[in-house]
CSV table of C-alpha atoms in Angstrom, one decimal:
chain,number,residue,atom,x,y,z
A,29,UNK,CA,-38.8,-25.3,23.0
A,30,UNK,CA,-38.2,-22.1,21.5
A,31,UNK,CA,-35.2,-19.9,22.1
A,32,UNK,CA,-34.8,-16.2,21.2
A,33,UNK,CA,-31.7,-14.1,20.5
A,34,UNK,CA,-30.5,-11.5,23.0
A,35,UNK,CA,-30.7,-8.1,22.3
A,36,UNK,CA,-28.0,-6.3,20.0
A,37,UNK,CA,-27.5,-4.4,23.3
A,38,UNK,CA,-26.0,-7.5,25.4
A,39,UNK,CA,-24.4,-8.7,22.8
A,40,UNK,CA,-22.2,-5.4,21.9
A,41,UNK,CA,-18.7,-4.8,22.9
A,42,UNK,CA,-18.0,-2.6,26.3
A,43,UNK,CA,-15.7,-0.4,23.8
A,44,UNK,CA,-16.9,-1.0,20.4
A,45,UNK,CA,-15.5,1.9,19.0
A,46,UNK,CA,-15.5,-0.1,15.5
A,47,UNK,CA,-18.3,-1.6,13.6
A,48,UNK,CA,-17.8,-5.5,12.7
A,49,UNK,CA,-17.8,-4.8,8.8
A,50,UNK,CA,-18.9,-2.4,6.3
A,51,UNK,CA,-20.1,-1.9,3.6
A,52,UNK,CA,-18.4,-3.0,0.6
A,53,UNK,CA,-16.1,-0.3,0.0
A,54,UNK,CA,-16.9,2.2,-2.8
A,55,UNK,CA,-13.4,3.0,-4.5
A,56,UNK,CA,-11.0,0.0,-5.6
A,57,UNK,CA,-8.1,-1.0,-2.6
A,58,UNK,CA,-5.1,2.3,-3.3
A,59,UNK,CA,-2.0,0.8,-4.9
A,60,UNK,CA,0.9,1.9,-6.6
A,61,UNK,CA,-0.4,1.8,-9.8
A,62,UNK,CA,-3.6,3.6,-8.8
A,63,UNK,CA,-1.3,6.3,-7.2
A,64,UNK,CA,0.1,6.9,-10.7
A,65,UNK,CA,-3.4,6.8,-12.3
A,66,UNK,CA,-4.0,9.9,-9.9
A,67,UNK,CA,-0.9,11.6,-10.8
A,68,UNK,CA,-1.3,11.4,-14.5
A,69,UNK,CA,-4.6,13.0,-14.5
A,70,UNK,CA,-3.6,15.8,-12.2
A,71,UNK,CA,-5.6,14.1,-9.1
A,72,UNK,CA,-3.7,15.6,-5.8
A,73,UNK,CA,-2.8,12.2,-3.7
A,74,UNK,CA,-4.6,13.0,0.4
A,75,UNK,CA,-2.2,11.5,3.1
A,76,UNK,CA,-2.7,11.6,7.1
A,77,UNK,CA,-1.1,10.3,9.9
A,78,UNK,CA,-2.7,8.0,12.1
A,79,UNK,CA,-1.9,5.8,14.9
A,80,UNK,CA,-4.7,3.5,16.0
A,81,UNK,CA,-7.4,1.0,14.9
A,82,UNK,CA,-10.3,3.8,15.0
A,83,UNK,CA,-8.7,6.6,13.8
A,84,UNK,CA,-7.7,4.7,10.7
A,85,UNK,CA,-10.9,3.5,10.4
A,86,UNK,CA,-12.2,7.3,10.3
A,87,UNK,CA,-9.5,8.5,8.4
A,88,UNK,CA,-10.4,5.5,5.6
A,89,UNK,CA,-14.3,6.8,5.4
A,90,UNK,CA,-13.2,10.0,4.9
A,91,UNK,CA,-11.6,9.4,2.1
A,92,UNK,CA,-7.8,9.6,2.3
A,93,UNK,CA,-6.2,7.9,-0.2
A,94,UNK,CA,-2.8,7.2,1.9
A,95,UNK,CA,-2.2,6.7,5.8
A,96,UNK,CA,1.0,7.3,7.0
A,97,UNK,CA,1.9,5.6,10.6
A,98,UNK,CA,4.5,8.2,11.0
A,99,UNK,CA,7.6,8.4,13.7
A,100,UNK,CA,5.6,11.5,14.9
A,101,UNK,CA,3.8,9.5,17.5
A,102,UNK,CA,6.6,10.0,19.7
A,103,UNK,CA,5.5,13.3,19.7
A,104,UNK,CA,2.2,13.1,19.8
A,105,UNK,CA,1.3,10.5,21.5
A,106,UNK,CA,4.1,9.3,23.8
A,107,UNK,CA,5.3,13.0,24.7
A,108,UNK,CA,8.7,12.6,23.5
A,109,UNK,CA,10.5,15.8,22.3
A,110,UNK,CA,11.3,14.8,19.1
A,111,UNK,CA,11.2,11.3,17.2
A,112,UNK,CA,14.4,10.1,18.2
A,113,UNK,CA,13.1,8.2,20.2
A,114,UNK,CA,11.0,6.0,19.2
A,115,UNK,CA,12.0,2.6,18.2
A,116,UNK,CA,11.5,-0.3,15.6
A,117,UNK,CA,8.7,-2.5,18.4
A,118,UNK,CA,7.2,0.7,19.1
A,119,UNK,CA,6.4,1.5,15.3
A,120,UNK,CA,5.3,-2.2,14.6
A,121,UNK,CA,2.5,-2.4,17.2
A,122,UNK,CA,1.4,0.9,16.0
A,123,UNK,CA,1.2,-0.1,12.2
A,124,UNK,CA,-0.4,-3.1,13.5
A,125,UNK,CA,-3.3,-1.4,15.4
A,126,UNK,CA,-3.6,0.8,12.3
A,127,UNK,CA,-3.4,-2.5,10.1
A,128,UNK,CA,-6.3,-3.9,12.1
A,129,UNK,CA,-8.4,-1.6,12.0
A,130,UNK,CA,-8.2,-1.1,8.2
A,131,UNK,CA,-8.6,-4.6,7.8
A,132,UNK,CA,-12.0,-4.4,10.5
A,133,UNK,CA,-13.8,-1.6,8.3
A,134,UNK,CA,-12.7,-3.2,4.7
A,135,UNK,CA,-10.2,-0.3,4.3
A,136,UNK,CA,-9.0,0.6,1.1
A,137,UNK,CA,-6.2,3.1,1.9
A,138,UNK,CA,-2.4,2.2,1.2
A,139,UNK,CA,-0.4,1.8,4.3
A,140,UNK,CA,2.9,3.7,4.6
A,141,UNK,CA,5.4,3.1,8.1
A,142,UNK,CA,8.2,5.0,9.1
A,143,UNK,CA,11.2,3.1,9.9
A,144,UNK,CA,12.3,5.2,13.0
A,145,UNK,CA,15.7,6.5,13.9
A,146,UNK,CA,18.3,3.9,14.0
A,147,UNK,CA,17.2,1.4,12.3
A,148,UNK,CA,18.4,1.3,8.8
A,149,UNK,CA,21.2,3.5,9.3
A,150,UNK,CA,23.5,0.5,9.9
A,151,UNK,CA,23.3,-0.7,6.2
A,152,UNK,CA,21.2,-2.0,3.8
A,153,UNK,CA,20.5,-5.5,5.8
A,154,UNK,CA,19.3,-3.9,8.9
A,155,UNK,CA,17.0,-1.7,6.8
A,156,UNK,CA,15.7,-5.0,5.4
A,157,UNK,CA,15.2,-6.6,8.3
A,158,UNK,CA,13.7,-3.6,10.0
A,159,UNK,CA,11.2,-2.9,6.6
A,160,UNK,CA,10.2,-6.9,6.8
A,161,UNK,CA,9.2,-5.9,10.2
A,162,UNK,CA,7.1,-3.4,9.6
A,163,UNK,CA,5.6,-4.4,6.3
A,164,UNK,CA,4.5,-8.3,8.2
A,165,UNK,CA,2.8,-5.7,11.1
A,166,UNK,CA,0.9,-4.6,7.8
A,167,UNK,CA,2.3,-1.9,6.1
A,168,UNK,CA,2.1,-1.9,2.2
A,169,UNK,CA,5.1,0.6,2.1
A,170,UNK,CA,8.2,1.9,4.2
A,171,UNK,CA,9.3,5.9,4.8
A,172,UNK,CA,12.8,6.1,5.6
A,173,UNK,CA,14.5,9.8,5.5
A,174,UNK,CA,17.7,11.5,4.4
A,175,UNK,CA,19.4,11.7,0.3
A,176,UNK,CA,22.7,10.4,-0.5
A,177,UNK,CA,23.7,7.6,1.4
A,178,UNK,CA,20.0,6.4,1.6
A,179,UNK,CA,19.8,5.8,-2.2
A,180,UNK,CA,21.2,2.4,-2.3
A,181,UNK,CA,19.3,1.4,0.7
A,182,UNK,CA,16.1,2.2,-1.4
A,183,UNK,CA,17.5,0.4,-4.3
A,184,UNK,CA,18.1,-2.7,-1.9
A,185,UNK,CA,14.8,-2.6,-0.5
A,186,UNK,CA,12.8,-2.5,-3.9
A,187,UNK,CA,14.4,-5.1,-5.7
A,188,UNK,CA,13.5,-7.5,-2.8
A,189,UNK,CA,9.6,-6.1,-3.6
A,190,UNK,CA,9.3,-3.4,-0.6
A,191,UNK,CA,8.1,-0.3,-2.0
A,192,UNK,CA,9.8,2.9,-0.1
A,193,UNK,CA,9.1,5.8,0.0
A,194,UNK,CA,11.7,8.8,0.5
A,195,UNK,CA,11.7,11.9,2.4
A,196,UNK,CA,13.8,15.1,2.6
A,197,UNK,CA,13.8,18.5,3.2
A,198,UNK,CA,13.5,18.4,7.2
A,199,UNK,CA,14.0,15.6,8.2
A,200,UNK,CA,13.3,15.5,11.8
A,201,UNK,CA,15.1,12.2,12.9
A,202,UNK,CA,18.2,14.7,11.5
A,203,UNK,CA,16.5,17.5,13.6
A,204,UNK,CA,19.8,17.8,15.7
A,205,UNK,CA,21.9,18.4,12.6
A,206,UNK,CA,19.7,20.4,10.7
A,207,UNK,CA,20.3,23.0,14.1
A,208,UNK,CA,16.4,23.0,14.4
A,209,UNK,CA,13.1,22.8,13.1
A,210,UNK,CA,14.1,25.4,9.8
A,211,UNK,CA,12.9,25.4,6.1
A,212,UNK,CA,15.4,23.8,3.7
A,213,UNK,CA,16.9,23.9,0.5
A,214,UNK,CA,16.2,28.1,0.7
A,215,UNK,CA,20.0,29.3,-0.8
A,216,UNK,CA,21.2,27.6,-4.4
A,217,UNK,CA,23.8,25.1,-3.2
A,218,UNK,CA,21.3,23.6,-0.8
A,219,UNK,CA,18.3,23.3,-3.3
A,220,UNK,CA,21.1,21.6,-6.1
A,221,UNK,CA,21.5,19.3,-3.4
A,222,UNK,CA,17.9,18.5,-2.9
A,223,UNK,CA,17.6,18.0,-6.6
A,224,UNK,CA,20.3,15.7,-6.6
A,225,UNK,CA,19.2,13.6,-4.3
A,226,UNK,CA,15.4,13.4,-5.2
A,227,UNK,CA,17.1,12.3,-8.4
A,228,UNK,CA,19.2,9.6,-7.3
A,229,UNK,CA,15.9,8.5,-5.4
A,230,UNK,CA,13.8,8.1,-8.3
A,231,UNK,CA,16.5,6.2,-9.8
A,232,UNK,CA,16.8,3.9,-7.2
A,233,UNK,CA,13.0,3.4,-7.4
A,234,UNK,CA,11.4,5.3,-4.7
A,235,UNK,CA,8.0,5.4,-5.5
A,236,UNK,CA,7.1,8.9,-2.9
A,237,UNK,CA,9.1,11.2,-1.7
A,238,UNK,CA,7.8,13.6,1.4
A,239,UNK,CA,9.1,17.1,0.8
A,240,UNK,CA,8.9,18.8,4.4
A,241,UNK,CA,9.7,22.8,5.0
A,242,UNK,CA,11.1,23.2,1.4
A,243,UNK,CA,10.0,26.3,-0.8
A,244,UNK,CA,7.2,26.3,-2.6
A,245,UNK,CA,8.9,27.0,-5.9
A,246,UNK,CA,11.8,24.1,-5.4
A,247,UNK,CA,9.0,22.1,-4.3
A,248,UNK,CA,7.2,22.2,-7.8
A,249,UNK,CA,10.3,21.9,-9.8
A,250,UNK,CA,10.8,18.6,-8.2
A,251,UNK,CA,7.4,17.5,-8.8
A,252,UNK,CA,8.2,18.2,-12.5
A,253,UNK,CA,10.9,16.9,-12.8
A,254,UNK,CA,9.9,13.4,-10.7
A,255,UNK,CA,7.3,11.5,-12.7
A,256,UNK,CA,8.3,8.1,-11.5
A,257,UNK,CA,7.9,9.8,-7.9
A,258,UNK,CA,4.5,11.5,-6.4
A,259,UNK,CA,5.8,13.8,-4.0
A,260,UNK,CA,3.8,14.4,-0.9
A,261,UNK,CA,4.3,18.3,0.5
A,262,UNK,CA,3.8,19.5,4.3
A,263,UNK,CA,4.9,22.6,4.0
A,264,UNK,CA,6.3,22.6,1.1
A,265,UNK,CA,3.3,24.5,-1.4
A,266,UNK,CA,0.6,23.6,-3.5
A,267,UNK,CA,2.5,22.3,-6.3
A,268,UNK,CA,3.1,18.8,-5.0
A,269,UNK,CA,1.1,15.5,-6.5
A,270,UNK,CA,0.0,15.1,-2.8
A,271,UNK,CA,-0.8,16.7,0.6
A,272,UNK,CA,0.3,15.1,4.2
A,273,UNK,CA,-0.8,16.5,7.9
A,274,UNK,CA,-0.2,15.0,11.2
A,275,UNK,CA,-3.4,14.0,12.2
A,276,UNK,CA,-3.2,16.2,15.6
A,277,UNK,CA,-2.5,19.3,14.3
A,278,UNK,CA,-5.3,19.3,11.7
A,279,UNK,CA,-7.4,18.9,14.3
A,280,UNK,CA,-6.6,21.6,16.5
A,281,UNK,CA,-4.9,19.2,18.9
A,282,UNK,CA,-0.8,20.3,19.0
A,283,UNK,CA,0.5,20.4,22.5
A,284,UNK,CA,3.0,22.9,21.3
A,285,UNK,CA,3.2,25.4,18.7
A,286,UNK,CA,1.3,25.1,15.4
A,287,UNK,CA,3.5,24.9,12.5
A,288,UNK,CA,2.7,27.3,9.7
A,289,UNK,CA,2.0,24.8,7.8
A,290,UNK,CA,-1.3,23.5,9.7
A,291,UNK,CA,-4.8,24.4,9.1
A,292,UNK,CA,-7.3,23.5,11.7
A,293,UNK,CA,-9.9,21.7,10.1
A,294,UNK,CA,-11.5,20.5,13.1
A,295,UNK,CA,-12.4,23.8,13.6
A,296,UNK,CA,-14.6,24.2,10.1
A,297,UNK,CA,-16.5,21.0,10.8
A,298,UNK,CA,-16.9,20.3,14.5
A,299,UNK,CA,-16.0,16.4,14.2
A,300,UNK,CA,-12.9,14.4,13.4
A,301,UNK,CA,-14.7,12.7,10.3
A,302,UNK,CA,-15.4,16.1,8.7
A,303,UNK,CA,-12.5,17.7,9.4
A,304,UNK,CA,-11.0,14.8,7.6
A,305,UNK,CA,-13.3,15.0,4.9
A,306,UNK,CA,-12.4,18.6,4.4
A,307,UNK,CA,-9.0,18.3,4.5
A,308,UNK,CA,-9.8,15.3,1.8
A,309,UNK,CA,-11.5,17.9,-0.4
A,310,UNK,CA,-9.7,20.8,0.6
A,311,UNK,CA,-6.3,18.7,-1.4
A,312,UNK,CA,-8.3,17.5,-4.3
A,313,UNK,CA,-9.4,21.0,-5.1
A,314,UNK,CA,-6.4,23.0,-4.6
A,315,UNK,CA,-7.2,25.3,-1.8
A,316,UNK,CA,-5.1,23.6,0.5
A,317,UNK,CA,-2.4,25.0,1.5
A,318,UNK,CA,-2.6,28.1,0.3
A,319,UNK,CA,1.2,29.1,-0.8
A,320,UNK,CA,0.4,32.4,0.8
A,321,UNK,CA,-0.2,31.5,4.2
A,322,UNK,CA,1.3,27.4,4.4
A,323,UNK,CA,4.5,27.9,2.6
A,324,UNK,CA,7.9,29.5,2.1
Protein backbone atom coordinates (compact mmCIF):
# COMPACT_ATOMS: atom_id res chain seq x y z
CA UNK A 1 0.00 0.00 0.00
CA UNK A 2 1.27 3.23 -0.92
CA UNK A 3 0.40 6.47 0.68
CA UNK A 4 0.94 10.04 -0.74
CA UNK A 5 1.45 13.38 1.02
CA UNK A 6 -1.25 16.04 0.92
CA UNK A 7 -0.81 18.99 -0.86
CA UNK A 8 1.31 22.00 0.62
CA UNK A 9 -2.17 23.60 0.30
CA UNK A 10 -4.04 21.50 3.17
CA UNK A 11 -1.37 21.34 5.06
CA UNK A 12 -0.75 25.39 5.42
CA UNK A 13 -1.83 27.43 8.28
CA UNK A 14 -5.36 29.44 8.00
CA UNK A 15 -3.15 32.65 8.94
CA UNK A 16 0.32 31.85 7.97
CA UNK A 17 1.46 35.14 7.84
CA UNK A 18 5.12 33.69 8.65
CA UNK A 19 7.17 31.22 6.83
CA UNK A 20 8.35 28.06 9.09
CA UNK A 21 12.25 29.05 8.56
CA UNK A 22 14.50 30.85 6.42
CA UNK A 23 17.19 30.91 5.08
CA UNK A 24 20.24 30.96 7.00
CA UNK A 25 20.53 34.52 7.69
CA UNK A 26 23.13 36.55 5.75
CA UNK A 27 24.75 38.98 8.44
CA UNK A 28 26.04 37.56 11.92
CA UNK A 29 23.15 37.83 14.97
CA UNK A 30 23.55 42.14 16.15
CA UNK A 31 25.22 42.40 19.46
CA UNK A 32 26.80 44.85 21.47
CA UNK A 33 29.98 44.45 20.32
CA UNK A 34 28.92 44.52 16.66
CA UNK A 35 27.04 47.77 17.42
CA UNK A 36 30.43 49.30 18.32
CA UNK A 37 32.12 47.66 15.23
CA UNK A 38 29.43 49.96 13.33
CA UNK A 39 30.13 52.96 15.24
CA UNK A 40 33.83 52.91 14.86
CA UNK A 41 33.81 52.71 11.24
CA UNK A 42 31.23 55.49 10.89
CA UNK A 43 28.25 52.77 9.94
CA UNK A 44 24.89 54.69 11.06
CA UNK A 45 23.02 51.97 13.56
CA UNK A 46 18.91 51.52 11.66
CA UNK A 47 16.36 51.08 14.61
CA UNK A 48 12.36 50.62 14.28
CA UNK A 49 9.69 49.97 16.35
CA UNK A 50 7.67 47.04 16.06
CA UNK A 51 5.11 45.30 17.90
CA UNK A 52 4.25 41.86 16.52
CA UNK A 53 5.54 38.48 15.23
CA UNK A 54 5.18 39.59 11.46
CA UNK A 55 6.20 42.92 11.43
CA UNK A 56 9.37 41.89 13.17
CA UNK A 57 9.81 39.43 10.84
CA UNK A 58 9.63 42.21 7.94
CA UNK A 59 11.34 44.63 9.74
CA UNK A 60 14.48 41.75 10.19
CA UNK A 61 14.58 41.11 6.22
CA UNK A 62 14.82 44.50 5.64
CA UNK A 63 17.63 44.91 7.26
CA UNK A 64 17.31 46.89 10.49
CA UNK A 65 19.98 46.28 12.62
CA UNK A 66 17.94 47.10 16.00
CA UNK A 67 14.12 46.65 16.98
CA UNK A 68 12.83 48.61 19.55
CA UNK A 69 9.31 47.26 21.25
CA UNK A 70 8.71 50.73 22.29
CA UNK A 71 5.96 52.11 25.00
CA UNK A 72 4.49 53.81 21.82
CA UNK A 73 2.08 51.01 21.34
CA UNK A 74 -0.17 52.59 23.61
CA UNK A 75 -0.45 54.93 21.14
CA UNK A 76 -0.51 53.27 18.31
CA UNK A 77 -1.95 50.42 18.74
CA UNK A 78 -4.13 50.47 21.86
CA UNK A 79 -5.33 54.21 21.18
CA UNK A 80 -4.14 55.55 24.37
CA UNK A 81 -3.23 59.30 24.49
CA UNK A 82 -0.04 59.08 25.53
CA UNK A 83 2.23 56.11 27.02
CA UNK A 84 1.25 56.39 30.47
CA UNK A 85 -0.54 53.97 30.20
CA UNK A 86 0.69 51.19 29.37
CA UNK A 87 1.95 48.69 31.78
CA UNK A 88 4.76 46.14 32.56
CA UNK A 89 2.19 42.63 31.29
CA UNK A 90 1.29 44.68 28.49
CA UNK A 91 4.95 45.33 27.30
CA UNK A 92 6.06 41.58 27.96
CA UNK A 93 3.46 39.96 25.69
CA UNK A 94 4.34 42.41 23.13
CA UNK A 95 8.28 41.78 23.35
CA UNK A 96 7.27 38.20 23.33
CA UNK A 97 5.19 38.23 20.08
CA UNK A 98 8.10 40.29 18.59
CA UNK A 99 10.60 37.67 20.26
CA UNK A 100 8.74 34.90 18.45
CA UNK A 101 8.61 36.02 15.53
CA UNK A 102 12.41 36.82 15.27
CA UNK A 103 13.12 33.58 16.56
CA UNK A 104 10.44 31.89 13.59
CA UNK A 105 12.42 33.76 10.61
CA UNK A 106 16.09 33.14 12.16
CA UNK A 107 16.23 36.90 13.02
CA UNK A 108 19.34 38.49 13.61
CA UNK A 109 18.26 41.97 14.92
CA UNK A 110 19.00 43.04 18.71
CA UNK A 111 15.95 43.32 20.74
CA UNK A 112 15.45 46.55 22.79
CA UNK A 113 12.03 46.84 25.36
CA UNK A 114 10.82 49.76 27.04
CA UNK A 115 10.20 49.43 30.58
CA UNK A 116 6.91 51.52 30.65
CA UNK A 117 5.81 54.25 33.11
CA UNK A 118 5.93 53.08 36.60
CA UNK A 119 7.86 50.57 36.77
CA UNK A 120 11.41 51.28 37.71
CA UNK A 121 10.69 54.54 39.22
CA UNK A 122 10.32 52.85 42.65
CA UNK A 123 14.12 52.06 42.87
CA UNK A 124 16.59 50.14 41.61
CA UNK A 125 14.95 46.58 42.68
CA UNK A 126 11.74 47.17 40.93
CA UNK A 127 13.59 48.16 37.81
CA UNK A 128 15.33 44.74 38.25
CA UNK A 129 12.56 42.84 38.60
CA UNK A 130 10.63 44.75 35.93
CA UNK A 131 13.95 44.36 33.25
CA UNK A 132 14.10 40.39 34.29
CA UNK A 133 10.64 40.53 32.99
CA UNK A 134 11.10 41.81 29.99
CA UNK A 135 14.47 40.51 29.00
CA UNK A 136 12.88 36.38 29.89
CA UNK A 137 9.86 37.69 27.25
CA UNK A 138 13.01 37.97 24.96
CA UNK A 139 14.50 41.15 24.96
CA UNK A 140 18.41 41.36 24.61
CA UNK A 141 18.27 44.97 26.08
CA UNK A 142 15.98 47.37 28.28
CA UNK A 143 15.05 51.37 27.42
CA UNK A 144 14.20 53.14 30.47
CA UNK A 145 13.96 57.24 30.22
CA UNK A 146 14.88 60.28 32.25
CA UNK A 147 18.89 61.61 33.49
CA UNK A 148 19.85 62.08 37.00
CA UNK A 149 18.15 59.92 39.25
CA UNK A 150 18.07 57.15 36.58
CA UNK A 151 21.92 56.79 36.55
CA UNK A 152 22.28 54.45 39.31
CA UNK A 153 19.41 52.40 38.20
CA UNK A 154 21.51 51.85 34.99
CA UNK A 155 24.51 51.09 36.92
CA UNK A 156 22.38 48.52 38.94
CA UNK A 157 20.99 46.93 36.05
CA UNK A 158 24.36 46.39 34.16
CA UNK A 159 26.42 44.94 36.75
CA UNK A 160 23.76 42.24 37.13
CA UNK A 161 24.39 41.64 33.01
CA UNK A 162 21.24 43.73 31.59
CA UNK A 163 22.34 45.91 29.02
CA UNK A 164 20.12 49.42 29.07
CA UNK A 165 19.82 51.65 27.15
CA UNK A 166 19.02 55.41 28.04
CA UNK A 167 16.90 58.01 26.69
CA UNK A 168 16.41 61.84 27.01
CA UNK A 169 15.53 64.76 25.46
CA UNK A 170 11.48 64.21 25.41
CA UNK A 171 10.79 61.89 27.14
CA UNK A 172 7.20 61.23 26.71
CA UNK A 173 6.33 59.05 29.85
CA UNK A 174 7.48 62.77 31.43
CA UNK A 175 5.17 64.25 28.72
CA UNK A 176 3.05 65.91 31.49
CA UNK A 177 6.08 67.70 32.95
CA UNK A 178 7.81 68.57 30.09
CA UNK A 179 4.16 70.82 29.48
CA UNK A 180 3.91 69.03 26.04
CA UNK A 181 5.23 67.41 23.20
CA UNK A 182 8.30 70.48 22.75
CA UNK A 183 12.02 70.17 21.55
CA UNK A 184 14.57 70.08 24.42
CA UNK A 185 17.70 71.13 25.59
CA UNK A 186 17.09 74.55 23.07
CA UNK A 187 18.49 77.41 25.77
CA UNK A 188 22.25 76.84 27.55
CA UNK A 189 21.21 75.76 30.97
CA UNK A 190 18.96 73.09 29.56
CA UNK A 191 21.52 71.54 27.00
CA UNK A 192 24.41 71.69 30.20
CA UNK A 193 21.91 69.58 31.66
CA UNK A 194 21.52 67.14 28.90
CA UNK A 195 25.29 66.88 28.72
CA UNK A 196 25.44 66.16 32.21
CA UNK A 197 23.36 63.53 32.27
CA UNK A 198 24.26 61.72 29.01
CA UNK A 199 27.61 61.74 30.88
CA UNK A 200 26.67 60.23 34.02
CA UNK A 201 24.89 57.66 31.74
CA UNK A 202 27.85 56.47 29.94
CA UNK A 203 29.45 56.28 33.17
CA UNK A 204 27.09 54.12 34.60
CA UNK A 205 27.37 51.94 31.47
CA UNK A 206 24.56 52.64 29.30
CA UNK A 207 25.39 51.15 26.15
CA UNK A 208 22.49 53.64 23.86
CA UNK A 209 21.08 56.51 24.51
CA UNK A 210 17.76 57.74 22.43
CA UNK A 211 18.08 61.49 21.87
CA UNK A 212 14.34 62.63 20.98
CA UNK A 213 13.40 66.48 19.85
CA UNK A 214 16.86 67.76 20.81
CA UNK A 215 18.83 70.17 18.34
CA UNK A 216 20.64 69.02 15.82
CA UNK A 217 23.87 70.66 16.91
CA UNK A 218 23.63 69.45 20.83
CA UNK A 219 22.72 66.25 19.35
CA UNK A 220 26.15 65.81 17.60
CA UNK A 221 28.19 67.19 20.40
CA UNK A 222 26.84 64.32 22.39
CA UNK A 223 27.61 61.86 19.93
CA UNK A 224 31.17 63.15 20.10
CA UNK A 225 31.64 63.23 23.11
CA UNK A 226 29.80 59.59 23.93
CA UNK A 227 31.97 56.87 22.47
CA UNK A 228 31.11 54.24 24.98
CA UNK A 229 27.32 55.21 23.93
CA UNK A 230 25.78 55.00 20.25
CA UNK A 231 23.19 57.43 20.38
CA UNK A 232 20.05 56.77 18.46
CA UNK A 233 18.32 60.35 17.04
CA UNK A 234 14.42 60.83 16.22
CA UNK A 235 14.44 64.09 15.71
CA UNK A 236 17.29 64.96 16.85
CA UNK A 237 19.63 65.49 13.26
CA UNK A 238 21.80 63.58 11.20
CA UNK A 239 24.72 63.52 13.41
CA UNK A 240 23.68 60.65 15.67
CA UNK A 241 25.51 56.93 15.36
CA UNK A 242 21.90 55.83 14.67
CA UNK A 243 18.36 56.54 13.32
CA UNK A 244 14.93 55.32 15.14
CA UNK A 245 11.08 55.76 13.68
CA UNK A 246 7.91 54.46 14.99
CA UNK A 247 7.06 52.06 12.67
CA UNK A 248 3.47 53.76 11.98
CA UNK A 249 4.55 56.95 11.04
CA UNK A 250 7.15 55.83 8.48
CA UNK A 251 4.55 54.27 6.87
CA UNK A 252 2.19 56.88 6.45
CA UNK A 253 -0.05 55.36 9.16
CA UNK A 254 -0.30 58.24 12.24
CA UNK A 255 -3.76 58.61 13.50
CA UNK A 256 -2.86 62.14 14.51
CA UNK A 257 -0.49 64.64 13.36
CA UNK A 258 2.85 63.73 11.78
CA UNK A 259 5.80 64.85 13.66
CA UNK A 260 8.31 66.80 11.74
CA UNK A 261 10.47 64.42 12.24
CA UNK A 262 8.67 61.58 10.00
CA UNK A 263 9.23 60.75 6.53
CA UNK A 264 6.77 58.61 4.80
CA UNK A 265 8.59 55.93 3.26
CA UNK A 266 5.71 53.85 2.50
CA UNK A 267 4.92 56.32 0.17
CA UNK A 268 8.39 55.93 -2.02
CA UNK A 269 7.94 52.16 -2.19
CA UNK A 270 4.37 51.07 -2.16
CA UNK A 271 5.02 48.07 0.48
CA UNK A 272 5.93 47.82 4.12
CA UNK A 273 9.20 45.75 3.22
CA UNK A 274 10.52 48.52 0.92
CA UNK A 275 9.59 51.22 2.84
CA UNK A 276 11.67 49.53 5.48
CA UNK A 277 14.39 48.89 3.22
CA UNK A 278 14.52 52.51 2.26
CA UNK A 279 14.45 53.86 5.47
CA UNK A 280 17.34 50.98 6.06
CA UNK A 281 19.35 52.71 3.27
CA UNK A 282 18.11 56.03 3.55
CA UNK A 283 20.19 55.93 7.43
CA UNK A 284 23.25 54.15 6.15
CA UNK A 285 23.79 56.74 3.52
CA UNK A 286 23.08 59.93 5.28
CA UNK A 287 20.07 61.28 3.56
CA UNK A 288 17.90 60.67 6.31
CA UNK A 289 16.81 62.99 8.09
CA UNK A 290 17.68 65.73 6.38
CA UNK A 291 18.62 68.48 9.26
CA UNK A 292 16.84 70.91 7.10
CA UNK A 293 13.44 69.58 7.08
CA UNK A 294 13.60 66.66 10.29
CA UNK A 295 15.33 68.69 12.85
CA UNK A 296 15.64 71.73 15.06
Amino acid sequence: MTTTSPPASSTATPYGTLPPASPLPQRRPVSLPRLAQMREAGEKIAMITAYDATFAAVADAAGVECILVGDSLGMVCQGLPSTVGVTLDTMAYHTASVARGLHRVQGTAWLIADLPYGSYAEGREQALRSACTLMQAGAHMVKLEGGGWTAPTVQFLVERGIPVCAHLGLTPQTVHALGGYRVQGRDDDAARQLRLQARELQDAGASMLVLEMVPAVLARELTEALPRCHTIGIGAGSGTAGQVLVLHDMLGMNLGRMPRFVHDFMQDTGSVRGAIEAYVHAVKAGRFPDDARHAW
